[in-house]
Amino acid sequence: MPEAAPRRPLVVGNWKMHMTVAEARSYIAELGPLLPGHEAVEVGICPPFTALAACVEELRDSEIAVYAQTMHEGESGGHTGEISAPMLTELGVDGVVLGHSERRRDNAETDRALSEKLPAALEAKLRPILCVGETEAERDDGDTERRLRHQVQEALESVADESLPDVVIAYEPIWAIGSGRSATAEQVQEAIGFIRALVGDRSAPAAERVRVLYGGSVKGENAAELLAGPDVDGALVGGASLEAPELAAIVAAAARISA
Ligand code: PEP
């Protein structure tokens, strides 16, 4: 049997509603020199919409990818304030975060809408990062797997089996986001192994190839432990990614694990 292709680790910094264009440019100038020697790890940043074009321009000759933080499922239309996949592709953006829990909370983003956003992103050649994760109450009630199953199955419903490996999934327990209280390494591996098995219910080869990240209070100091599980393919990083040296430290930890 041929050996399964290794999954390249991915570390993505989600800046959320931070960084002006000027701040984004100086962040990129700082991050670049901190990263050489980490080719084993794919790196991305998610600036706010207003800084996307500047980041694409600054990173034109770099391996660092640029992701948007959300998009609408339609191509165009009467959706004031929204941005479509073709608009992002035109800017030179590489991917898009979909279903972040803050979008689900603040903008009522639903699994149903996500089931349309994922194919729209793939169609436009954007790499989607689908965020899923349970609330603290759901974990306490033993409902984590039920929640993850529903989110993963519904969001991926309209993605063809052969396109599943083009999707990145981020397991982000809501209680660990921005709280300074990360999940334990065991909880991370267990949930991510479960998510991989859910993809396996659709396609075993896709489950081998799909990358599943952890997100929730990852920092330079805890990354090595949190990302060590065999099913964990990297991190989606919020707060800590606002400091270039912290993001670089997480990339370095991911590189050491994959070496
Ligand atoms: C996030 O917003 O995706 C995230 C993981 O945030 P933080 O790292 O700040 O917990």
CSV table of C-alpha atoms and ligand atoms in Angstrom, one decimal:
chain,number,residue,atom,x,y,z
A,1,MET,CA,0.0,0.0,0.0
A,2,PRO,CA,1.4,3.5,-0.8
A,3,GLU,CA,2.4,5.5,2.2
A,4,ALA,CA,-0.1,8.2,3.1
A,5,ALA,CA,1.1,11.7,2.1
A,6,PRO,CA,2.2,13.6,5.2
A,7,ARG,CA,0.0,16.6,6.1
A,8,ARG,CA,2.0,19.9,6.1
A,9,PRO,CA,1.4,21.7,9.4
A,10,LEU,CA,-0.4,25.0,9.1
A,11,VAL,CA,-0.2,27.9,11.6
A,12,VAL,CA,-2.6,30.8,10.9
A,13,GLY,CA,-2.9,34.1,12.8
A,14,ASN,CA,-6.4,35.5,13.1
A,15,TRP,CA,-6.0,39.3,13.7
A,16,LYS,CA,-9.8,39.8,14.2
A,17,MET,CA,-10.6,43.5,14.4
A,18,HIS,CA,-7.1,44.6,14.9
A,19,MET,CA,-4.4,46.3,12.8
A,20,THR,CA,-4.6,49.4,10.6
A,21,VAL,CA,-2.9,49.2,7.2
A,22,ALA,CA,0.2,50.9,8.6
A,23,GLU,CA,0.3,48.4,11.5
A,24,ALA,CA,-0.2,45.5,9.2
A,25,ARG,CA,2.7,46.6,7.0
A,26,SER,CA,5.1,47.0,10.0
A,27,TYR,CA,4.0,43.6,11.4
A,28,ILE,CA,4.8,41.9,8.1
A,29,ALA,CA,8.2,43.5,8.0
A,30,GLU,CA,8.9,42.2,11.6
A,31,LEU,CA,7.5,38.7,11.0
A,32,GLY,CA,9.4,37.9,7.7
A,33,PRO,CA,12.9,37.7,9.3
A,34,LEU,CA,11.6,35.7,12.2
A,35,LEU,CA,10.4,32.8,10.0
A,36,PRO,CA,13.3,31.6,7.8
A,37,GLY,CA,14.1,27.9,8.3
A,38,HIS,CA,10.5,26.9,9.0
A,39,GLU,CA,9.6,25.8,5.4
A,40,ALA,CA,8.1,22.6,6.9
A,41,VAL,CA,5.2,24.7,8.2
A,42,GLU,CA,2.7,26.7,6.1
A,43,VAL,CA,2.0,30.1,7.7
A,44,GLY,CA,-0.9,32.4,7.1
A,45,ILE,CA,-2.4,35.6,8.5
A,46,CYS,CA,-6.0,36.8,8.6
A,47,PRO,CA,-6.1,40.6,8.4
A,48,PRO,CA,-9.3,42.6,8.6
A,49,PHE,CA,-10.8,43.4,5.1
A,50,THR,CA,-9.3,46.9,5.0
A,51,ALA,CA,-5.7,45.5,5.3
A,52,LEU,CA,-6.1,42.6,2.9
A,53,ALA,CA,-4.8,44.3,-0.2
A,54,ALA,CA,-1.8,45.8,1.6
A,55,CYS,CA,-0.9,42.4,3.1
A,56,VAL,CA,-1.2,40.7,-0.3
A,57,GLU,CA,1.1,43.3,-1.7
A,58,GLU,CA,3.7,43.1,1.1
A,59,LEU,CA,3.7,39.2,0.9
A,60,ARG,CA,3.8,38.9,-2.9
A,61,ASP,CA,7.3,37.3,-2.9
A,62,SER,CA,6.7,35.4,0.4
A,63,GLU,CA,5.3,31.9,1.2
A,64,ILE,CA,3.0,33.5,3.9
A,65,ALA,CA,-0.6,33.2,2.8
A,66,VAL,CA,-3.3,35.8,3.4
A,67,TYR,CA,-6.8,34.7,4.6
A,68,ALA,CA,-10.0,36.8,4.9
A,69,GLN,CA,-11.9,36.4,8.1
A,70,THR,CA,-15.3,35.7,6.5
A,71,MET,CA,-17.2,36.0,3.2
A,72,HIS,CA,-20.8,35.9,1.9
A,73,GLU,CA,-21.9,32.8,0.0
A,74,GLY,CA,-23.2,34.7,-3.0
A,75,GLU,CA,-21.2,36.1,-5.9
A,76,SER,CA,-22.8,39.5,-5.7
A,77,GLY,CA,-26.1,41.1,-4.8
A,78,GLY,CA,-28.0,43.1,-2.3
A,79,HIS,CA,-26.0,42.3,0.8
A,80,THR,CA,-24.7,45.6,2.3
A,81,GLY,CA,-21.4,45.2,4.0
A,82,GLU,CA,-20.7,41.8,2.7
A,83,ILE,CA,-17.8,40.5,0.5
A,84,SER,CA,-17.9,37.7,-2.0
A,85,ALA,CA,-15.4,34.9,-2.8
A,86,PRO,CA,-14.6,36.3,-6.3
A,87,MET,CA,-13.8,39.7,-4.7
A,88,LEU,CA,-11.3,38.0,-2.5
A,89,THR,CA,-9.7,36.0,-5.3
A,90,GLU,CA,-9.4,39.2,-7.4
A,91,LEU,CA,-7.4,40.8,-4.5
A,92,GLY,CA,-5.0,37.8,-4.5
A,93,VAL,CA,-6.2,36.5,-1.2
A,94,ASP,CA,-5.4,32.7,-0.6
A,95,GLY,CA,-8.1,31.6,1.7
A,96,VAL,CA,-10.9,32.5,4.1
A,97,VAL,CA,-11.9,31.6,7.7
A,98,LEU,CA,-15.5,30.5,7.8
A,99,GLY,CA,-17.8,29.9,10.8
A,100,HIS,CA,-15.6,31.5,13.5
A,101,SER,CA,-17.5,31.3,16.7
A,102,GLU,CA,-17.4,35.2,17.0
A,103,ARG,CA,-19.2,35.3,13.6
A,104,ARG,CA,-21.7,32.7,14.7
A,105,ARG,CA,-22.3,34.8,17.9
A,106,ASP,CA,-22.2,38.3,16.5
A,107,ASN,CA,-23.5,37.8,13.0
A,108,ALA,CA,-25.8,34.7,13.5
A,109,GLU,CA,-23.7,32.7,11.0
A,110,THR,CA,-25.4,29.3,10.7
A,111,ASP,CA,-24.3,25.8,9.7
A,112,ARG,CA,-26.7,26.1,6.8
A,113,ALA,CA,-25.1,29.3,5.5
A,114,LEU,CA,-21.7,27.6,5.9
A,115,SER,CA,-22.8,24.7,3.7
A,116,GLU,CA,-23.1,27.3,0.9
A,117,LYS,CA,-20.0,29.3,1.8
A,118,LEU,CA,-17.6,26.3,1.6
A,119,PRO,CA,-18.4,25.3,-2.0
A,120,ALA,CA,-18.4,29.0,-3.0
A,121,ALA,CA,-14.9,29.5,-1.5
A,122,LEU,CA,-13.6,26.3,-3.2
A,123,GLU,CA,-15.2,27.3,-6.5
A,124,ALA,CA,-13.3,30.6,-6.3
A,125,LYS,CA,-10.0,28.7,-5.5
A,126,LEU,CA,-9.9,30.0,-1.9
A,127,ARG,CA,-8.8,27.6,0.9
A,128,PRO,CA,-11.5,27.6,3.5
A,129,ILE,CA,-10.7,27.2,7.2
A,130,LEU,CA,-14.0,25.9,8.8
A,131,CYS,CA,-14.2,26.6,12.5
A,132,VAL,CA,-16.2,24.3,14.8
A,133,GLY,CA,-16.3,23.9,18.5
A,134,GLU,CA,-18.6,23.4,21.5
A,135,THR,CA,-19.6,25.8,24.3
A,136,GLU,CA,-18.6,25.1,27.9
A,137,ALA,CA,-22.1,24.0,28.7
A,138,GLU,CA,-22.1,21.5,25.9
A,139,ARG,CA,-18.8,20.0,27.1
A,140,ASP,CA,-20.0,19.8,30.7
A,141,ASP,CA,-23.2,18.1,29.4
A,142,GLY,CA,-21.2,15.5,27.4
A,143,ASP,CA,-22.5,17.0,24.2
A,144,THR,CA,-19.2,17.9,22.5
A,145,GLU,CA,-19.3,15.1,19.9
A,146,ARG,CA,-22.9,15.7,19.1
A,147,ARG,CA,-22.1,19.4,18.5
A,148,LEU,CA,-19.0,18.7,16.4
A,149,ARG,CA,-20.8,16.1,14.3
A,150,HIS,CA,-23.6,18.5,13.5
A,151,GLN,CA,-21.3,21.4,12.6
A,152,VAL,CA,-18.9,19.3,10.5
A,153,GLN,CA,-21.5,17.2,8.7
A,154,GLU,CA,-23.8,20.1,7.8
A,155,ALA,CA,-21.0,22.5,6.7
A,156,LEU,CA,-19.4,19.9,4.5
A,157,GLU,CA,-22.6,18.6,3.1
A,158,SER,CA,-22.2,20.2,-0.3
A,159,VAL,CA,-18.5,19.7,-0.6
A,160,ALA,CA,-17.6,16.8,-3.0
A,161,ASP,CA,-15.6,14.0,-1.4
A,162,GLU,CA,-12.6,14.7,-3.7
A,163,SER,CA,-12.5,18.4,-2.5
A,164,LEU,CA,-12.6,17.6,1.3
A,165,PRO,CA,-8.8,17.6,1.6
A,166,ASP,CA,-8.8,21.2,0.3
A,167,VAL,CA,-10.8,22.3,3.3
A,168,VAL,CA,-8.9,23.0,6.6
A,169,ILE,CA,-11.0,22.4,9.8
A,170,ALA,CA,-10.2,24.3,13.0
A,171,TYR,CA,-11.3,22.8,16.3
A,172,GLU,CA,-12.0,25.8,18.5
A,173,PRO,CA,-13.8,25.1,21.7
A,174,ILE,CA,-15.6,28.4,22.4
A,175,TRP,CA,-14.6,28.4,26.1
A,176,ALA,CA,-11.0,28.4,25.2
A,177,ILE,CA,-11.1,31.3,22.7
A,178,GLY,CA,-9.6,34.5,24.1
A,179,SER,CA,-10.0,33.2,27.6
A,180,GLY,CA,-6.4,32.3,28.3
A,181,ARG,CA,-7.6,28.8,29.2
A,182,SER,CA,-6.7,26.4,26.5
A,183,ALA,CA,-8.0,22.9,26.2
A,184,THR,CA,-5.7,20.2,27.4
A,185,ALA,CA,-3.5,18.3,24.9
A,186,GLU,CA,-5.7,15.2,25.5
A,187,GLN,CA,-8.9,17.1,24.8
A,188,VAL,CA,-7.4,18.6,21.6
A,189,GLN,CA,-6.3,15.2,20.3
A,190,GLU,CA,-9.5,13.6,21.2
A,191,ALA,CA,-11.7,16.2,19.5
A,192,ILE,CA,-9.5,16.4,16.4
A,193,GLY,CA,-9.4,12.6,16.1
A,194,PHE,CA,-13.1,12.6,16.2
A,195,ILE,CA,-13.4,15.3,13.5
A,196,ARG,CA,-11.0,13.3,11.3
A,197,ALA,CA,-13.2,10.3,11.8
A,198,LEU,CA,-16.2,12.3,10.8
A,199,VAL,CA,-14.4,13.2,7.5
A,200,GLY,CA,-13.6,9.5,7.2
A,201,ASP,CA,-17.3,8.6,7.3
A,202,ARG,CA,-17.4,10.5,4.0
A,203,SER,CA,-14.1,9.4,2.5
A,204,ALA,CA,-11.2,7.5,4.1
A,205,PRO,CA,-8.5,9.0,1.8
A,206,ALA,CA,-9.8,12.5,2.5
A,207,ALA,CA,-9.6,11.9,6.2
A,208,GLU,CA,-5.9,11.0,5.8
A,209,ARG,CA,-5.2,14.2,4.0
A,210,VAL,CA,-7.5,16.8,5.5
A,211,ARG,CA,-5.8,19.1,8.0
A,212,VAL,CA,-7.4,19.8,11.3
A,213,LEU,CA,-6.0,22.6,13.5
A,214,TYR,CA,-6.5,23.5,17.1
A,215,GLY,CA,-7.5,27.1,18.2
A,216,GLY,CA,-8.0,28.4,21.7
A,217,SER,CA,-5.4,30.4,23.7
A,218,VAL,CA,-2.4,28.9,21.9
A,219,LYS,CA,0.8,30.8,22.7
A,220,GLY,CA,4.5,30.3,22.1
A,221,GLU,CA,4.8,28.7,25.5
A,222,ASN,CA,2.0,26.0,25.2
A,223,ALA,CA,2.1,25.3,21.5
A,224,ALA,CA,4.5,22.4,21.6
A,225,GLU,CA,2.3,20.6,24.1
A,226,LEU,CA,-1.0,21.4,22.4
A,227,LEU,CA,0.0,20.6,18.9
A,228,ALA,CA,1.8,17.3,19.6
A,229,GLY,CA,-1.1,15.0,19.1
A,230,PRO,CA,-0.9,12.7,16.0
A,231,ASP,CA,-4.1,14.2,14.5
A,232,VAL,CA,-3.3,17.8,15.2
A,233,ASP,CA,-2.0,19.6,12.1
A,234,GLY,CA,-1.3,23.1,13.5
A,235,ALA,CA,-3.0,26.0,15.0
A,236,LEU,CA,-5.4,28.9,14.4
A,237,VAL,CA,-4.1,31.6,16.7
A,238,GLY,CA,-6.0,34.7,17.8
A,239,GLY,CA,-4.6,37.0,20.5
A,240,ALA,CA,-1.1,35.7,20.5
A,241,SER,CA,-0.8,36.2,16.7
A,242,LEU,CA,-0.9,40.0,17.2
A,243,GLU,CA,2.7,39.9,18.3
A,244,ALA,CA,4.9,38.7,15.4
A,245,PRO,CA,7.5,37.0,17.7
A,246,GLU,CA,4.7,35.0,19.4
A,247,LEU,CA,3.4,33.8,16.1
A,248,ALA,CA,6.9,32.9,15.0
A,249,ALA,CA,7.4,30.9,18.3
A,250,ILE,CA,4.3,28.9,17.5
A,251,VAL,CA,5.5,28.2,14.0
A,252,ALA,CA,8.8,27.1,15.4
A,253,ALA,CA,7.1,24.7,17.8
A,254,ALA,CA,5.0,23.3,14.9
A,255,ALA,CA,8.2,22.9,12.9
A,256,ARG,CA,10.0,21.0,15.7
A,257,ILE,CA,7.0,18.6,16.1
A,258,SER,CA,7.0,17.8,12.3
A,259,ALA,CA,10.8,17.4,12.1
B,1,PEP,C1,-9.4,32.5,17.5
B,1,PEP,O1,-10.0,33.6,17.6
B,1,PEP,O2,-9.6,31.8,16.5
B,1,PEP,C2,-8.6,32.1,18.6
B,1,PEP,C3,-8.1,30.9,18.6
B,1,PEP,O3,-8.3,33.1,19.6
B,1,PEP,P1,-7.3,33.0,20.8
B,1,PEP,O4,-6.0,32.4,20.3
B,1,PEP,O5,-7.1,34.4,21.3
B,1,PEP,O6,-7.9,32.1,21.9
